[in-house]
Short mmCIF file of N, CA and C in Angstrom, two decimals:
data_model
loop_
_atom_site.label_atom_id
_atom_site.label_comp_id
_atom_site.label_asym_id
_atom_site.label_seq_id
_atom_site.Cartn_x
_atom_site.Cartn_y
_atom_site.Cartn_z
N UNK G 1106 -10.09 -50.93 24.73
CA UNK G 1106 -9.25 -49.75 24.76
C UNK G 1106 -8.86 -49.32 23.34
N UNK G 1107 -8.26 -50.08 22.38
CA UNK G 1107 -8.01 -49.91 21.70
C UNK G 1107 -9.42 -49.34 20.44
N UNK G 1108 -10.51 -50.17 20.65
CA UNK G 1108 -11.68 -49.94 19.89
C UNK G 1108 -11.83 -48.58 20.10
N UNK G 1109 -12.30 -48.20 21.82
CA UNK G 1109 -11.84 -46.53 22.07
C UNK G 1109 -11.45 -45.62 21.39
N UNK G 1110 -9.81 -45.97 21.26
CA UNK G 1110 -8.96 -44.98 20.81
C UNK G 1110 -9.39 -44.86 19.03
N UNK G 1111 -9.63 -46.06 18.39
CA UNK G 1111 -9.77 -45.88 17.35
C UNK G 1111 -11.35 -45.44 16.67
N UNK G 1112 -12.27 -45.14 17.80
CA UNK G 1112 -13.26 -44.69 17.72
C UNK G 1112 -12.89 -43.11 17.49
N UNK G 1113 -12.43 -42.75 18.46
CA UNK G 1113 -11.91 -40.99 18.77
C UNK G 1113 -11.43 -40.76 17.52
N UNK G 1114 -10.60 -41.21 17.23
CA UNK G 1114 -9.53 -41.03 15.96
C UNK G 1114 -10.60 -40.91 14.75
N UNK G 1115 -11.36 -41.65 14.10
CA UNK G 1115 -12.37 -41.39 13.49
C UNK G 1115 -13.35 -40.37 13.70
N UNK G 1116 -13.78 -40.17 14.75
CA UNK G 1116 -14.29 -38.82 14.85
C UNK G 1116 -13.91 -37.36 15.03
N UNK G 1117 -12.42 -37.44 15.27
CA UNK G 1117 -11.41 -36.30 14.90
C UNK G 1117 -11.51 -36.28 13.19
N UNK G 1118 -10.93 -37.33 12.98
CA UNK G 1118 -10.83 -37.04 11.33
C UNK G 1118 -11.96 -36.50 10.56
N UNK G 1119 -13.34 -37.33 11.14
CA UNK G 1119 -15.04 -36.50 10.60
C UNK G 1119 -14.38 -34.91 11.10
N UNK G 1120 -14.58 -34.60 11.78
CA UNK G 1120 -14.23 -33.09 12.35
C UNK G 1120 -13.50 -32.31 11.62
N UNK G 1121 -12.54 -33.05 11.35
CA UNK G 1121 -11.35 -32.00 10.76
C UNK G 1121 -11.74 -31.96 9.16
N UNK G 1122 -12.25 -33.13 8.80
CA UNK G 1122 -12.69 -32.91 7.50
C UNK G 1122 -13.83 -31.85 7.36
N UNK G 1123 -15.03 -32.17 7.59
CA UNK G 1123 -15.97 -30.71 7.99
C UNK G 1123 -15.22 -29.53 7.88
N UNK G 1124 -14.29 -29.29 8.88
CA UNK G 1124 -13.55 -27.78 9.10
C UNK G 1124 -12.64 -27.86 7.72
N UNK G 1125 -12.24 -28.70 7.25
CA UNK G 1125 -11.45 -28.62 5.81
C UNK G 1125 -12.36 -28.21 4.61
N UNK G 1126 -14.05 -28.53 4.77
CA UNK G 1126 -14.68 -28.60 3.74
C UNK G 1126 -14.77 -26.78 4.06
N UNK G 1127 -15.79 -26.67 5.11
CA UNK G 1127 -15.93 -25.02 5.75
C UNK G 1127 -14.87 -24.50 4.88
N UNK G 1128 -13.41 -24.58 5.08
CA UNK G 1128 -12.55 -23.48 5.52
C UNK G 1128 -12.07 -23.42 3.51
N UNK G 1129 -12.68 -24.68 2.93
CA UNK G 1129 -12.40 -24.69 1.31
C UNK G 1129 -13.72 -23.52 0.74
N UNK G 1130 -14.87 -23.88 1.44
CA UNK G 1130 -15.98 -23.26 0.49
C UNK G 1130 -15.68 -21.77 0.76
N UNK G 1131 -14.83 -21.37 2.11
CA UNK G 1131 -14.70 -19.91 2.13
C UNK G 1131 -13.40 -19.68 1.11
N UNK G 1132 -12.67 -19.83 1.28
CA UNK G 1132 -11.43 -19.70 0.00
C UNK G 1132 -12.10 -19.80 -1.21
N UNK G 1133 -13.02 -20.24 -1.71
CA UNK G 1133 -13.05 -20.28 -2.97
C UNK G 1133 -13.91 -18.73 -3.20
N UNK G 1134 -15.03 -18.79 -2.19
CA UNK G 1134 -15.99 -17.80 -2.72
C UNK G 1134 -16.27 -17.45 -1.55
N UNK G 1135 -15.12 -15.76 -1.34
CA UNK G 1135 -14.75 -15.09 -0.12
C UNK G 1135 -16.11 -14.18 -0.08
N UNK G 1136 -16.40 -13.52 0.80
CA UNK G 1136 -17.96 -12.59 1.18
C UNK G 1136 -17.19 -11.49 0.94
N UNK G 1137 -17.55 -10.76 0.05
CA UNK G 1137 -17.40 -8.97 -0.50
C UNK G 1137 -17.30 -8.67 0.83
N UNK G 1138 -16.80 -7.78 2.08
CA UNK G 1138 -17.46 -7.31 2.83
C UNK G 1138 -16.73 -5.95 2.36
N UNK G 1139 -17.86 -5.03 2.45
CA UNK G 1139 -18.14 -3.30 2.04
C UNK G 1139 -17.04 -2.19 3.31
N UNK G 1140 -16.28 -1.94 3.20
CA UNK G 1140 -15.51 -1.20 4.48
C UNK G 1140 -15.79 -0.05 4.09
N UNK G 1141 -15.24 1.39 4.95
CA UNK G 1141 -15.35 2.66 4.50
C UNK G 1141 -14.14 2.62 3.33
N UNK G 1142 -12.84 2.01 3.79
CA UNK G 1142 -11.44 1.98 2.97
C UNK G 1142 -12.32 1.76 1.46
N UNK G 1143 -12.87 0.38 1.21
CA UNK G 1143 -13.03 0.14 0.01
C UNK G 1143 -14.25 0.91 -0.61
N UNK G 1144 -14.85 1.69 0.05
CA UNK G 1144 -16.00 2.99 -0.25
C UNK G 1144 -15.46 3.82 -0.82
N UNK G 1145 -14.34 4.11 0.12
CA UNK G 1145 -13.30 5.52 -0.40
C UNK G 1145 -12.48 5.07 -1.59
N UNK G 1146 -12.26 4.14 -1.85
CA UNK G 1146 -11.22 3.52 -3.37
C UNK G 1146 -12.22 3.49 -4.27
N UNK G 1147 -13.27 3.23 -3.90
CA UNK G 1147 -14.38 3.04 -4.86
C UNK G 1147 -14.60 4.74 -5.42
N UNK G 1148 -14.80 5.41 -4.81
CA UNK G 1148 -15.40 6.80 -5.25
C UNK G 1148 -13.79 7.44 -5.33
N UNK G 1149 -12.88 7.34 -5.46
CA UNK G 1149 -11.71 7.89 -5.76
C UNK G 1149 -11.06 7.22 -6.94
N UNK G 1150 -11.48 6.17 -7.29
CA UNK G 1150 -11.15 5.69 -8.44
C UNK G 1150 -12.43 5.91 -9.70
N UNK G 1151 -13.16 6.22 -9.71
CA UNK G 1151 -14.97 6.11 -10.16
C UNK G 1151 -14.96 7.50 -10.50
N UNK G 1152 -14.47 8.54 -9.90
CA UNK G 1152 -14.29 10.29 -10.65
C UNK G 1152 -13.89 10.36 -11.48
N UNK G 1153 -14.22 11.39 -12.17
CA UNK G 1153 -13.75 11.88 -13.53
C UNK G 1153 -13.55 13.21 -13.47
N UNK G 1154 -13.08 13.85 -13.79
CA UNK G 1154 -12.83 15.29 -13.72
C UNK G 1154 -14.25 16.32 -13.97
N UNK G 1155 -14.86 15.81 -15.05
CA UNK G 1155 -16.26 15.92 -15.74
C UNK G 1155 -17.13 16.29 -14.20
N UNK G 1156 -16.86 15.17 -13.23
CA UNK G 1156 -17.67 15.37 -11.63
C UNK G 1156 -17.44 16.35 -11.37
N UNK G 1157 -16.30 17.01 -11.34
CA UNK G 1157 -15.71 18.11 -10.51
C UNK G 1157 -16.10 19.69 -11.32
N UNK G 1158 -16.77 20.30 -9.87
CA UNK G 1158 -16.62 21.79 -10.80
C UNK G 1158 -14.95 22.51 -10.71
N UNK G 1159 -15.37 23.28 -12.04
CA UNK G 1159 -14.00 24.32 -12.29
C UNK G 1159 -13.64 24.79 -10.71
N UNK G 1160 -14.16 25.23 -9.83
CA UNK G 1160 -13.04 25.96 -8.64
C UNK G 1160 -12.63 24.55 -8.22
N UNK G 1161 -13.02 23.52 -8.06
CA UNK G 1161 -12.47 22.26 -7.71
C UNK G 1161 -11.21 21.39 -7.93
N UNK G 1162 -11.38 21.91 -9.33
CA UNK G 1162 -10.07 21.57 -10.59
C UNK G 1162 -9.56 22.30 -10.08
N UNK G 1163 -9.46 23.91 -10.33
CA UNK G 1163 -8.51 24.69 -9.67
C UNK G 1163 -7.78 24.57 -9.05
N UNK G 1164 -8.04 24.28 -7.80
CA UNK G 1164 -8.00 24.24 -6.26
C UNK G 1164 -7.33 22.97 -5.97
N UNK G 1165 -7.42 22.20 -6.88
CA UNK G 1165 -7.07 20.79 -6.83
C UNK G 1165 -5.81 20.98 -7.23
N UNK G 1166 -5.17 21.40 -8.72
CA UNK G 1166 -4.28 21.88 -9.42
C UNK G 1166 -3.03 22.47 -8.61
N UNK G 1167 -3.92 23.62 -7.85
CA UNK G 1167 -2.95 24.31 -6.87
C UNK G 1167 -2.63 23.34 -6.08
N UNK G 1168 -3.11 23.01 -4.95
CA UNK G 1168 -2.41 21.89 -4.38
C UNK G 1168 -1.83 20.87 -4.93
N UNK G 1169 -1.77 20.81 -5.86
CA UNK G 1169 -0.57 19.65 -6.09
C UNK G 1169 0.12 20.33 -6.55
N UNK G 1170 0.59 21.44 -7.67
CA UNK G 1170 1.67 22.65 -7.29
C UNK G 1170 2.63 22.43 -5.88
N UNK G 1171 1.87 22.98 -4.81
CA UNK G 1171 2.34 23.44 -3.77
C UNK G 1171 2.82 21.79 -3.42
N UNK G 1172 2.22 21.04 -3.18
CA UNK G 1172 2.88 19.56 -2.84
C UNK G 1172 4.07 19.77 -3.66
N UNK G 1173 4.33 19.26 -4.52
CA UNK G 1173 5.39 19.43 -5.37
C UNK G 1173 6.43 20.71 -5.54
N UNK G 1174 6.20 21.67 -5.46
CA UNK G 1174 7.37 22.73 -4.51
C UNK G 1174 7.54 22.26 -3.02
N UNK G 1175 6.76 22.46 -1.92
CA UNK G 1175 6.92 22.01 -0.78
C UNK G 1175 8.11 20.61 -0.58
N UNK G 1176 7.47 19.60 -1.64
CA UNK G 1176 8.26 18.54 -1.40
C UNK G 1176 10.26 18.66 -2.17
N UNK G 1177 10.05 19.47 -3.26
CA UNK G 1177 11.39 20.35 -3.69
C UNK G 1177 12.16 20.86 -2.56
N UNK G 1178 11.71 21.50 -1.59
CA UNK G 1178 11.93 22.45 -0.79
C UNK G 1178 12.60 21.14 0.20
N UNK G 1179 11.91 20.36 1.05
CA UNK G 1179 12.13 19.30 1.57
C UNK G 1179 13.97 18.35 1.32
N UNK G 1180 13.51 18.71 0.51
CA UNK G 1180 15.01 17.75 -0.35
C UNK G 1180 16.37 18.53 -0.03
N UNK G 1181 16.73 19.85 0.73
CA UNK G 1181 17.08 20.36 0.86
C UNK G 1181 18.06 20.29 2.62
N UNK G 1182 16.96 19.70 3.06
CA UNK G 1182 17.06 19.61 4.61
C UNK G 1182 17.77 18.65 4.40
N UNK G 1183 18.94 18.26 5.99
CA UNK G 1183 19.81 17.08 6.60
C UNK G 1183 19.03 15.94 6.76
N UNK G 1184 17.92 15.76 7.20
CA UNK G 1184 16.59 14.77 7.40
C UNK G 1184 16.19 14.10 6.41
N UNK G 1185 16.16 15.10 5.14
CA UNK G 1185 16.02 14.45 4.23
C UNK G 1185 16.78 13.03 3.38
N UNK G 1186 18.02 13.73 3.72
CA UNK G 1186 19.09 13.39 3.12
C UNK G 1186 19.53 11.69 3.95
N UNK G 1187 19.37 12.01 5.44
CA UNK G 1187 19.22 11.05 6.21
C UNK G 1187 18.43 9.90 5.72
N UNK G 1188 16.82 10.33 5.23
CA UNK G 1188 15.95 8.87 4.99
C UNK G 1188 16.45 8.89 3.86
N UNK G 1189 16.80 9.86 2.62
CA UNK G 1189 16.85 9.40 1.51
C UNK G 1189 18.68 7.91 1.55
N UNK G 1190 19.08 8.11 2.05
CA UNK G 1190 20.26 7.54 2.06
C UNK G 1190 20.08 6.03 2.51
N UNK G 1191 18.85 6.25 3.79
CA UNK G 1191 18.94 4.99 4.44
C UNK G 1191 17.73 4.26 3.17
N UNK G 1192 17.31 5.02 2.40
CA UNK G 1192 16.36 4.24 1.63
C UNK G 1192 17.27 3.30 0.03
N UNK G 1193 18.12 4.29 -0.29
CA UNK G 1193 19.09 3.53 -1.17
C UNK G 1193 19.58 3.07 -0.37
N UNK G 1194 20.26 2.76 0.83
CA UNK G 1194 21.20 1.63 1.13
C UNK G 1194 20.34 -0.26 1.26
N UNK G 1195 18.54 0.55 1.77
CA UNK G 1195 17.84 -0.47 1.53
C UNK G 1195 17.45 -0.99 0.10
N UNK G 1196 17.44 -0.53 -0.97
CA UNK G 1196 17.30 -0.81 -2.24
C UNK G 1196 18.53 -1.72 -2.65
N UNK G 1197 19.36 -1.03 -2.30
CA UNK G 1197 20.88 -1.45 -2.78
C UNK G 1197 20.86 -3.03 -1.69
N UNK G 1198 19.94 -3.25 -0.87
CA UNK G 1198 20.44 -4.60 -0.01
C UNK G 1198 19.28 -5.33 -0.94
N UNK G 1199 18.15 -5.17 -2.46
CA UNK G 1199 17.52 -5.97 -2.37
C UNK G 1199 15.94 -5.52 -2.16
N UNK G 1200 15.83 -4.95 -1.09
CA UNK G 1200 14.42 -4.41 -0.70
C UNK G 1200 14.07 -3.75 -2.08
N UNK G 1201 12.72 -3.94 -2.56
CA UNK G 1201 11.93 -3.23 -3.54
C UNK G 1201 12.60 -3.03 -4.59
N UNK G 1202 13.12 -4.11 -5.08
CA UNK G 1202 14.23 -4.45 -6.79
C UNK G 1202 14.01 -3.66 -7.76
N UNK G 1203 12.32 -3.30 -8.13
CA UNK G 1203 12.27 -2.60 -9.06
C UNK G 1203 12.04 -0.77 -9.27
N UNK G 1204 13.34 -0.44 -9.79
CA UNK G 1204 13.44 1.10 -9.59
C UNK G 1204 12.84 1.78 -10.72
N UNK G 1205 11.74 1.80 -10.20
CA UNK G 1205 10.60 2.94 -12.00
C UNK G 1205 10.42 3.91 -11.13
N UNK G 1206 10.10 4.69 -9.81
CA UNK G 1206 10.05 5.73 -9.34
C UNK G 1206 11.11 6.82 -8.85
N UNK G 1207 10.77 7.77 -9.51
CA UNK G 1207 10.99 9.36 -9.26
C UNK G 1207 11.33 9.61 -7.91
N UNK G 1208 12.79 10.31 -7.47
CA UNK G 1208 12.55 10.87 -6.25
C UNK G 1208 12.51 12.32 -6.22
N UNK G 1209 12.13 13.29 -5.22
CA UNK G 1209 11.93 14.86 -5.51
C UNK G 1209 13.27 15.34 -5.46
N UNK G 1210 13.62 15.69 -6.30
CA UNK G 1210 14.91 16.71 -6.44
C UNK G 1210 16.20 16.29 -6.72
N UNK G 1211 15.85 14.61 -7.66
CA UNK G 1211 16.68 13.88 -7.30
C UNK G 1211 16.81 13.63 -8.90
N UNK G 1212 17.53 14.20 -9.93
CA UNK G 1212 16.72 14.29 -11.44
C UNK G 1212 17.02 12.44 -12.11
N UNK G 1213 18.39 11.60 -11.51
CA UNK G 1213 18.66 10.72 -12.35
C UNK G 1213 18.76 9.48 -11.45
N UNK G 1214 17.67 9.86 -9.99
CA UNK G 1214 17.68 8.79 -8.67
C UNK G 1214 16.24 8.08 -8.94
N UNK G 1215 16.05 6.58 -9.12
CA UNK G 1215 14.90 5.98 -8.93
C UNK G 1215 15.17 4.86 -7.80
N UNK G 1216 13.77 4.43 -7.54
CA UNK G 1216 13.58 3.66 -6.29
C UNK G 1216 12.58 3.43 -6.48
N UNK G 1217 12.38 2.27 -5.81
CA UNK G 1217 10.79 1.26 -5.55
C UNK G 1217 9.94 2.19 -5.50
N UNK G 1218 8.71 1.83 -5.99
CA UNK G 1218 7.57 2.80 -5.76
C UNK G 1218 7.21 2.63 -3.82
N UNK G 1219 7.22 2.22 -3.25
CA UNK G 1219 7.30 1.89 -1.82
C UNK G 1219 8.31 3.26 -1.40
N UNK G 1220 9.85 2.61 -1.88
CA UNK G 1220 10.65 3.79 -1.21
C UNK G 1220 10.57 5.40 -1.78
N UNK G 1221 10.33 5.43 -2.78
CA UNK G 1221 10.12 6.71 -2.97
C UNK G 1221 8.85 7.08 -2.62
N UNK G 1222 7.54 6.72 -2.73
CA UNK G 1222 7.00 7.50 -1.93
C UNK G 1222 7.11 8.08 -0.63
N UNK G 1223 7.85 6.78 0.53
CA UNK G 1223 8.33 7.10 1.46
C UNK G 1223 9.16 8.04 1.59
N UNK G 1224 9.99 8.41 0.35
CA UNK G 1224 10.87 9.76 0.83
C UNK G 1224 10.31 11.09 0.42
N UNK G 1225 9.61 10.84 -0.46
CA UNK G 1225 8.62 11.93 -1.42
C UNK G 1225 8.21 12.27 -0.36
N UNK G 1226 7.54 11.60 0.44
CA UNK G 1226 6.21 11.67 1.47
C UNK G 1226 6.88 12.88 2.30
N UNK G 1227 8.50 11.88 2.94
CA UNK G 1227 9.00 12.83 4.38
C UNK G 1227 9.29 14.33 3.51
N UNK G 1228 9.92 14.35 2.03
CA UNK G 1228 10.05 15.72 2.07
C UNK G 1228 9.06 16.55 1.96
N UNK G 1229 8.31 16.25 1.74
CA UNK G 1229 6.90 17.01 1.52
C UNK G 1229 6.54 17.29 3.44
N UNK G 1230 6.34 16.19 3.81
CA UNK G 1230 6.18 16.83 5.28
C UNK G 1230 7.18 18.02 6.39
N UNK G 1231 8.62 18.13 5.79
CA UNK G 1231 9.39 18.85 6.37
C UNK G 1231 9.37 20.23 6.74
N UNK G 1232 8.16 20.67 6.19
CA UNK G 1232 8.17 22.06 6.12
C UNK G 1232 7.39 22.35 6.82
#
């Protein structure tokens, strides 16, 4: 009985070692795998302006204009004011410590790059 048990026990441990060796050689040297996400970071980081024709630039230019009024405009509304508040009370508990980001309409307010985009984001969508 005992020979048994201490048979099993040894061949658990072979086992688990195997799956320890497996589960090391993947941690060390993970498989690239190619997604659309990391396609799209790839060719959005990889442009240069040089790629782009002039109505492109343009066009590009303008819209971020209009983002940036739109999101001005935003800052204006009760909704706004709502997330922006609940987002400093989360800063102020701790959440996202470091304040280097800009909020819209907000000339001497920073916040986590996390929370301000999040409020950037809603005022820009309000309209």
């Amino acid at each position: 009985m005992l020979s048994s048990t201490l048979q099993n026990t040894k061949k658990l441990q072979q086992v688990c070692r195997q799956l320890h060796s497996a589960a090391l050689k993947v941690a060390v040297s993970p498989q690239y795998e190619e997604s659309v996400t990391n396609t799209f970071a790839s060719f959005i980081t990889d442009i240069r302006p040089e790629h782009l024709s002039d109505i492109v630039r343009h066009r590009s230019k303008r819209m971020i204009l209009d983002n940036i009024g739109v999101g001005l405009v935003g800052t204006t509304t009760h909704v706004f004011n709502i997330i922006l508040q609940y987002c400093q009370d989360l800063h102020s508990s701790g959440y996202g410590n470091t304040a280097v980001s800009s909020v819209y309409g907000r000339k001497d307010l920073m916040l986590s790059p996390t929370l301000a985009a999040y409020v950037n984001g809603v005022a820009v969508s309000l309209l």
